[in-house]
C-alpha cells in the first residue's frame, strides 16, 4: 500500500536542498520575525537523553522550590526527614527523565498525543461528559480490567494500590514540610494539623480521630503486606509467573514494599511495647528501604504507575470511536476488530517504526493466522522435499 509523500519531502528540490518559500536559504524566517522563543527552541538538546535530562532537571528544580516555599522558607522543614526529601527530588528527576524518554518512542508518542488529546477534547466532553470520571474510577482507581484475569490478583493489587496511595499522601507532605502537627502544651493530647502554616483541623490524640492521624502509615502497611505477600507467593509457586520473571524487576519491588511496611510497623511496636528499644536501628533500616524504593521507582516495574494515566486517555480515545460507530471490520471476514481511529493509530505506529507490514493491522487475529498458514503452504511447504 502506497502512502502519500511527506510534506517536507515535497518542498525539497531535486538536488535535495530545501526550497522554503517564506524564509532564508534553510526555510527559516529571517529578519525581525525571528523570535527569541524560536532561537531558544533551536538551542534545546536534540537527543532523547538530552531532552530527558533537561526535563528531569526542570522538574526536580521545581520540586525543590516547592519544598522551600511550602515549608515557609524551611521554617517547618524537619531536618530529620532530609534523606526522604532528597530521595523525592531524585524520584522527580527519574520520573521526568524516564517519561520523556518513553514518550520519545514512536508508539508511546502516538499513545501520549492521542490519549491526552482525547482527555482535553471539548467535543468528547459534550458527547460523553461522564466517560472520563468513570474511566478514572474504574481503570485507575478500581482497576476492573484486573478482575477479568483473576479476582485474587485484583484484590491483592487493590490492597497494594490503596496502601501506597495512603502512604504517599501522608509521607510526601510531611517530608516536604507542608504538613505539621503541633501541640500547644508540647506533649499533647491536643494537636493541630497545619498545612503551609494554616490550621486545618484540631484533634485530641487520645480519641479515634487522633488515633487515625498518628497511625495512618500503620494502616497503609497493614494493607500493603498481604497484597505484596500474595504476589510474592504467586511468583514463587505459579509456573507462568516463574518462567518470565526477573529478580530485579519483579521480586525486588515486592520485597521492598514488604520491608518498608514491616519496619514501619516495628517502629510503632517498639515505641508502644518496648519503650523505644531498638528504635534507632529500625528507623535507619526503614529510612534506607524507603530511600532505595523511591530512587528505584522510575527505573523499575513501579514506573507503570506513571504510565497508567496515559492509558486512560487511550481508553477514552477508543471509547469515543465506538460511540461514533467508527468500528473497523476485518478485511477478510468482516468481524469487528476495534475502532477505526485506533486501527489507524496502530498502522501509523508501524509506519513510524518502519516495520513494513502495517496493512496487517486491518485483519483480525484469526485471519492473520489463516493468511500466514496459507502463505506458508504456498511458498514453503509446497516445494519442500
PDB file of N, CA and C in Angstrom, residues 232-297:
ATOM      1  N   UNK A 232       4.190 -12.127  45.966  1.00  0.00           N
ATOM      2  CA  UNK A 232       5.472 -12.796  46.201  1.00  0.00           C
ATOM      3  C   UNK A 232       5.273 -14.311  46.235  1.00  0.00           C
ATOM      4  N   UNK A 233       4.231 -14.774  46.923  1.00  0.00           N
ATOM      5  CA  UNK A 233       3.920 -16.203  46.957  1.00  0.00           C
ATOM      6  C   UNK A 233       3.621 -16.730  45.552  1.00  0.00           C
ATOM      7  N   UNK A 234       2.863 -15.946  44.773  1.00  0.00           N
ATOM      8  CA  UNK A 234       2.500 -16.370  43.416  1.00  0.00           C
ATOM      9  C   UNK A 234       3.739 -16.497  42.535  1.00  0.00           C
ATOM     10  N   UNK A 235       4.695 -15.589  42.694  1.00  0.00           N
ATOM     11  CA  UNK A 235       5.897 -15.624  41.856  1.00  0.00           C
ATOM     12  C   UNK A 235       6.833 -16.755  42.256  1.00  0.00           C
ATOM     13  N   UNK A 236       6.613 -17.334  43.399  1.00  0.00           N
ATOM     14  CA  UNK A 236       7.415 -18.491  43.800  1.00  0.00           C
ATOM     15  C   UNK A 236       6.716 -19.811  43.509  1.00  0.00           C
ATOM     16  N   UNK A 237       5.388 -19.791  43.231  1.00  0.00           N
ATOM     17  CA  UNK A 237       4.623 -21.013  43.041  1.00  0.00           C
ATOM     18  C   UNK A 237       4.044 -21.160  41.634  1.00  0.00           C
ATOM     19  N   UNK A 238       3.631 -20.043  41.017  1.00  0.00           N
ATOM     20  CA  UNK A 238       2.965 -20.113  39.723  1.00  0.00           C
ATOM     21  C   UNK A 238       3.989 -20.327  38.603  1.00  0.00           C
ATOM     22  N   UNK A 239       3.809 -21.370  37.802  1.00  0.00           N
ATOM     23  CA  UNK A 239       4.778 -21.683  36.755  1.00  0.00           C
ATOM     24  C   UNK A 239       4.827 -20.597  35.688  1.00  0.00           C
ATOM     25  N   UNK A 240       3.674 -20.042  35.355  1.00  0.00           N
ATOM     26  CA  UNK A 240       3.655 -18.985  34.357  1.00  0.00           C
ATOM     27  C   UNK A 240       4.416 -17.757  34.817  1.00  0.00           C
ATOM     28  N   UNK A 241       4.266 -17.402  36.098  1.00  0.00           N
ATOM     29  CA  UNK A 241       4.979 -16.241  36.627  1.00  0.00           C
ATOM     30  C   UNK A 241       6.468 -16.513  36.764  1.00  0.00           C
ATOM     31  N   UNK A 242       6.826 -17.753  37.161  1.00  0.00           N
ATOM     32  CA  UNK A 242       8.233 -18.098  37.351  1.00  0.00           C
ATOM     33  C   UNK A 242       8.989 -18.050  36.031  1.00  0.00           C
ATOM     34  N   UNK A 243       8.331 -18.468  34.954  1.00  0.00           N
ATOM     35  CA  UNK A 243       9.016 -18.585  33.666  1.00  0.00           C
ATOM     36  C   UNK A 243       9.570 -17.244  33.179  1.00  0.00           C
ATOM     37  N   UNK A 244       8.767 -16.197  33.282  1.00  0.00           N
ATOM     38  CA  UNK A 244       9.200 -14.917  32.714  1.00  0.00           C
ATOM     39  C   UNK A 244       9.684 -13.892  33.707  1.00  0.00           C
ATOM     40  N   UNK A 245       9.782 -14.244  34.980  1.00  0.00           N
ATOM     41  CA  UNK A 245      10.130 -13.236  35.967  1.00  0.00           C
ATOM     42  C   UNK A 245      11.631 -12.966  36.015  1.00  0.00           C
ATOM     43  N   UNK A 246      11.955 -11.742  36.424  1.00  0.00           N
ATOM     44  CA  UNK A 246      13.335 -11.332  36.662  1.00  0.00           C
ATOM     45  C   UNK A 246      13.431 -10.827  38.096  1.00  0.00           C
ATOM     46  N   UNK A 247      14.497 -11.192  38.773  1.00  0.00           N
ATOM     47  CA  UNK A 247      14.592 -10.878  40.194  1.00  0.00           C
ATOM     48  C   UNK A 247      14.559  -9.371  40.433  1.00  0.00           C
ATOM     49  N   UNK A 248      15.400  -8.619  39.733  1.00  0.00           N
ATOM     50  CA  UNK A 248      15.489  -7.179  39.972  1.00  0.00           C
ATOM     51  C   UNK A 248      14.209  -6.462  39.563  1.00  0.00           C
ATOM     52  N   UNK A 249      13.529  -6.972  38.546  1.00  0.00           N
ATOM     53  CA  UNK A 249      12.347  -6.286  38.025  1.00  0.00           C
ATOM     54  C   UNK A 249      11.064  -6.706  38.726  1.00  0.00           C
ATOM     55  N   UNK A 250      10.942  -7.983  39.053  1.00  0.00           N
ATOM     56  CA  UNK A 250       9.686  -8.497  39.595  1.00  0.00           C
ATOM     57  C   UNK A 250       9.712  -8.755  41.096  1.00  0.00           C
ATOM     58  N   UNK A 251      10.833  -9.235  41.611  1.00  0.00           N
ATOM     59  CA  UNK A 251      10.889  -9.611  43.018  1.00  0.00           C
ATOM     60  C   UNK A 251      11.296  -8.450  43.928  1.00  0.00           C
ATOM     61  N   UNK A 252      12.260  -7.651  43.486  1.00  0.00           N
ATOM     62  CA  UNK A 252      12.762  -6.558  44.326  1.00  0.00           C
ATOM     63  C   UNK A 252      11.657  -5.579  44.733  1.00  0.00           C
ATOM     64  N   UNK A 253      10.757  -5.155  43.824  1.00  0.00           N
ATOM     65  CA  UNK A 253       9.692  -4.228  44.256  1.00  0.00           C
ATOM     66  C   UNK A 253       8.822  -4.805  45.370  1.00  0.00           C
ATOM     67  N   UNK A 254       8.473  -6.084  45.277  1.00  0.00           N
ATOM     68  CA  UNK A 254       7.637  -6.707  46.298  1.00  0.00           C
ATOM     69  C   UNK A 254       8.375  -6.805  47.629  1.00  0.00           C
ATOM     70  N   UNK A 255       9.647  -7.201  47.571  1.00  0.00           N
ATOM     71  CA  UNK A 255      10.434  -7.285  48.798  1.00  0.00           C
ATOM     72  C   UNK A 255      10.598  -5.913  49.440  1.00  0.00           C
ATOM     73  N   UNK A 256      10.794  -4.879  48.602  1.00  0.00           N
ATOM     74  CA  UNK A 256      10.950  -3.521  49.131  1.00  0.00           C
ATOM     75  C   UNK A 256       9.675  -3.064  49.837  1.00  0.00           C
ATOM     76  N   UNK A 257       8.514  -3.334  49.242  1.00  0.00           N
ATOM     77  CA  UNK A 257       7.253  -2.950  49.877  1.00  0.00           C
ATOM     78  C   UNK A 257       7.066  -3.662  51.217  1.00  0.00           C
ATOM     79  N   UNK A 258       7.397  -4.935  51.249  1.00  0.00           N
ATOM     80  CA  UNK A 258       7.231  -5.693  52.496  1.00  0.00           C
ATOM     81  C   UNK A 258       8.184  -5.194  53.569  1.00  0.00           C
ATOM     82  N   UNK A 259       9.433  -4.920  53.193  1.00  0.00           N
ATOM     83  CA  UNK A 259      10.416  -4.434  54.169  1.00  0.00           C
ATOM     84  C   UNK A 259       9.997  -3.078  54.728  1.00  0.00           C
ATOM     85  N   UNK A 260       9.553  -2.178  53.849  1.00  0.00           N
ATOM     86  CA  UNK A 260       9.102  -0.861  54.310  1.00  0.00           C
ATOM     87  C   UNK A 260       7.942  -1.004  55.284  1.00  0.00           C
ATOM     88  N   UNK A 261       6.970  -1.835  54.923  1.00  0.00           N
ATOM     89  CA  UNK A 261       5.777  -1.987  55.760  1.00  0.00           C
ATOM     90  C   UNK A 261       6.106  -2.635  57.101  1.00  0.00           C
ATOM     91  N   UNK A 262       6.915  -3.693  57.076  1.00  0.00           N
ATOM     92  CA  UNK A 262       7.244  -4.410  58.315  1.00  0.00           C
ATOM     93  C   UNK A 262       8.066  -3.521  59.246  1.00  0.00           C
ATOM     94  N   UNK A 263       9.086  -2.849  58.725  1.00  0.00           N
ATOM     95  CA  UNK A 263       9.895  -1.974  59.577  1.00  0.00           C
ATOM     96  C   UNK A 263       9.074  -0.815  60.117  1.00  0.00           C
ATOM     97  N   UNK A 264       8.125  -0.309  59.324  1.00  0.00           N
ATOM     98  CA  UNK A 264       7.248   0.754  59.826  1.00  0.00           C
ATOM     99  C   UNK A 264       6.396   0.285  60.989  1.00  0.00           C
ATOM    100  N   UNK A 265       5.836  -0.928  60.875  1.00  0.00           N
ATOM    101  CA  UNK A 265       5.046  -1.476  61.974  1.00  0.00           C
ATOM    102  C   UNK A 265       5.914  -1.766  63.203  1.00  0.00           C
ATOM    103  N   UNK A 266       7.147  -2.204  62.963  1.00  0.00           N
ATOM    104  CA  UNK A 266       8.039  -2.471  64.088  1.00  0.00           C
ATOM    105  C   UNK A 266       8.420  -1.200  64.832  1.00  0.00           C
ATOM    106  N   UNK A 267       8.486  -0.080  64.112  1.00  0.00           N
ATOM    107  CA  UNK A 267       8.740   1.200  64.784  1.00  0.00           C
ATOM    108  C   UNK A 267       7.620   1.521  65.771  1.00  0.00           C
ATOM    109  N   UNK A 268       6.386   1.310  65.334  1.00  0.00           N
ATOM    110  CA  UNK A 268       5.255   1.533  66.231  1.00  0.00           C
ATOM    111  C   UNK A 268       5.269   0.550  67.397  1.00  0.00           C
ATOM    112  N   UNK A 269       5.575  -0.708  67.108  1.00  0.00           N
ATOM    113  CA  UNK A 269       5.649  -1.729  68.159  1.00  0.00           C
ATOM    114  C   UNK A 269       6.732  -1.370  69.184  1.00  0.00           C
ATOM    115  N   UNK A 270       7.877  -0.894  68.699  1.00  0.00           N
ATOM    116  CA  UNK A 270       8.967  -0.526  69.605  1.00  0.00           C
ATOM    117  C   UNK A 270       8.586   0.632  70.511  1.00  0.00           C
ATOM    118  N   UNK A 271       7.936   1.631  69.943  1.00  0.00           N
ATOM    119  CA  UNK A 271       7.599   2.814  70.738  1.00  0.00           C
ATOM    120  C   UNK A 271       6.504   2.525  71.762  1.00  0.00           C
ATOM    121  N   UNK A 272       5.587   1.588  71.470  1.00  0.00           N
ATOM    122  CA  UNK A 272       4.465   1.326  72.372  1.00  0.00           C
ATOM    123  C   UNK A 272       4.803   0.238  73.395  1.00  0.00           C
ATOM    124  N   UNK A 273       5.409  -0.856  72.937  1.00  0.00           N
ATOM    125  CA  UNK A 273       5.584  -2.018  73.805  1.00  0.00           C
ATOM    126  C   UNK A 273       7.005  -2.202  74.321  1.00  0.00           C
ATOM    127  N   UNK A 274       8.004  -1.647  73.640  1.00  0.00           N
ATOM    128  CA  UNK A 274       9.393  -1.850  74.047  1.00  0.00           C
ATOM    129  C   UNK A 274      10.020  -0.579  74.603  1.00  0.00           C
ATOM    130  N   UNK A 275       9.193   0.458  74.785  1.00  0.00           N
ATOM    131  CA  UNK A 275       9.674   1.730  75.328  1.00  0.00           C
ATOM    132  C   UNK A 275      10.853   2.290  74.513  1.00  0.00           C
ATOM    133  N   UNK A 276      10.777   2.095  73.184  1.00  0.00           N
ATOM    134  CA  UNK A 276      11.809   2.635  72.303  1.00  0.00           C
ATOM    135  C   UNK A 276      13.002   1.732  72.099  1.00  0.00           C
ATOM    136  N   UNK A 277      12.967   0.516  72.569  1.00  0.00           N
ATOM    137  CA  UNK A 277      14.086  -0.406  72.392  1.00  0.00           C
ATOM    138  C   UNK A 277      14.305  -0.770  70.938  1.00  0.00           C
ATOM    139  N   UNK A 278      15.512  -0.588  70.438  1.00  0.00           N
ATOM    140  CA  UNK A 278      15.832  -0.878  69.035  1.00  0.00           C
ATOM    141  C   UNK A 278      15.264   0.106  68.047  1.00  0.00           C
ATOM    142  N   UNK A 279      14.728   1.224  68.528  1.00  0.00           N
ATOM    143  CA  UNK A 279      14.042   2.168  67.641  1.00  0.00           C
ATOM    144  C   UNK A 279      15.018   2.784  66.634  1.00  0.00           C
ATOM    145  N   UNK A 280      16.215   3.165  67.089  1.00  0.00           N
ATOM    146  CA  UNK A 280      17.160   3.835  66.198  1.00  0.00           C
ATOM    147  C   UNK A 280      17.569   2.929  65.038  1.00  0.00           C
ATOM    148  N   UNK A 281      17.867   1.678  65.332  1.00  0.00           N
ATOM    149  CA  UNK A 281      18.244   0.733  64.272  1.00  0.00           C
ATOM    150  C   UNK A 281      17.091   0.549  63.283  1.00  0.00           C
ATOM    151  N   UNK A 282      15.872   0.359  63.804  1.00  0.00           N
ATOM    152  CA  UNK A 282      14.709   0.188  62.930  1.00  0.00           C
ATOM    153  C   UNK A 282      14.451   1.428  62.096  1.00  0.00           C
ATOM    154  N   UNK A 283      14.654   2.613  62.679  1.00  0.00           N
ATOM    155  CA  UNK A 283      14.435   3.858  61.946  1.00  0.00           C
ATOM    156  C   UNK A 283      15.415   3.980  60.781  1.00  0.00           C
ATOM    157  N   UNK A 284      16.668   3.601  61.012  1.00  0.00           N
ATOM    158  CA  UNK A 284      17.665   3.656  59.936  1.00  0.00           C
ATOM    159  C   UNK A 284      17.336   2.644  58.850  1.00  0.00           C
ATOM    160  N   UNK A 285      16.974   1.423  59.257  1.00  0.00           N
ATOM    161  CA  UNK A 285      16.615   0.387  58.286  1.00  0.00           C
ATOM    162  C   UNK A 285      15.398   0.806  57.473  1.00  0.00           C
ATOM    163  N   UNK A 286      14.407   1.394  58.141  1.00  0.00           N
ATOM    164  CA  UNK A 286      13.212   1.861  57.447  1.00  0.00           C
ATOM    165  C   UNK A 286      13.553   2.983  56.477  1.00  0.00           C
ATOM    166  N   UNK A 287      14.389   3.913  56.896  1.00  0.00           N
ATOM    167  CA  UNK A 287      14.769   5.031  56.039  1.00  0.00           C
ATOM    168  C   UNK A 287      15.519   4.545  54.794  1.00  0.00           C
ATOM    169  N   UNK A 288      16.454   3.628  54.980  1.00  0.00           N
ATOM    170  CA  UNK A 288      17.219   3.105  53.845  1.00  0.00           C
ATOM    171  C   UNK A 288      16.305   2.409  52.846  1.00  0.00           C
ATOM    172  N   UNK A 289      15.366   1.615  53.329  1.00  0.00           N
ATOM    173  CA  UNK A 289      14.451   0.903  52.429  1.00  0.00           C
ATOM    174  C   UNK A 289      13.549   1.865  51.674  1.00  0.00           C
ATOM    175  N   UNK A 290      13.069   2.910  52.339  1.00  0.00           N
ATOM    176  CA  UNK A 290      12.205   3.895  51.669  1.00  0.00           C
ATOM    177  C   UNK A 290      12.993   4.676  50.622  1.00  0.00           C
ATOM    178  N   UNK A 291      14.182   5.133  50.981  1.00  0.00           N
ATOM    179  CA  UNK A 291      15.005   5.905  50.044  1.00  0.00           C
ATOM    180  C   UNK A 291      15.346   5.064  48.820  1.00  0.00           C
ATOM    181  N   UNK A 292      15.738   3.814  49.049  1.00  0.00           N
ATOM    182  CA  UNK A 292      16.052   2.928  47.924  1.00  0.00           C
ATOM    183  C   UNK A 292      14.843   2.750  47.013  1.00  0.00           C
ATOM    184  N   UNK A 293      13.673   2.535  47.586  1.00  0.00           N
ATOM    185  CA  UNK A 293      12.466   2.315  46.787  1.00  0.00           C
ATOM    186  C   UNK A 293      12.094   3.555  45.986  1.00  0.00           C
ATOM    187  N   UNK A 294      12.190   4.740  46.593  1.00  0.00           N
ATOM    188  CA  UNK A 294      11.852   5.970  45.881  1.00  0.00           C
ATOM    189  C   UNK A 294      12.773   6.189  44.687  1.00  0.00           C
ATOM    190  N   UNK A 295      14.061   5.907  44.863  1.00  0.00           N
ATOM    191  CA  UNK A 295      15.000   6.077  43.759  1.00  0.00           C
ATOM    192  C   UNK A 295      14.797   4.995  42.700  1.00  0.00           C
ATOM    193  N   UNK A 296      14.345   3.821  43.125  1.00  0.00           N
ATOM    194  CA  UNK A 296      14.143   2.697  42.211  1.00  0.00           C
ATOM    195  C   UNK A 296      12.900   2.863  41.335  1.00  0.00           C
ATOM    196  N   UNK A 297      11.894   3.567  41.822  1.00  0.00           N
ATOM    197  CA  UNK A 297      10.596   3.645  41.145  1.00  0.00           C
ATOM    198  C   UNK A 297      10.692   3.998  39.663  1.00  0.00           C
TER     199      UNK A 297
END
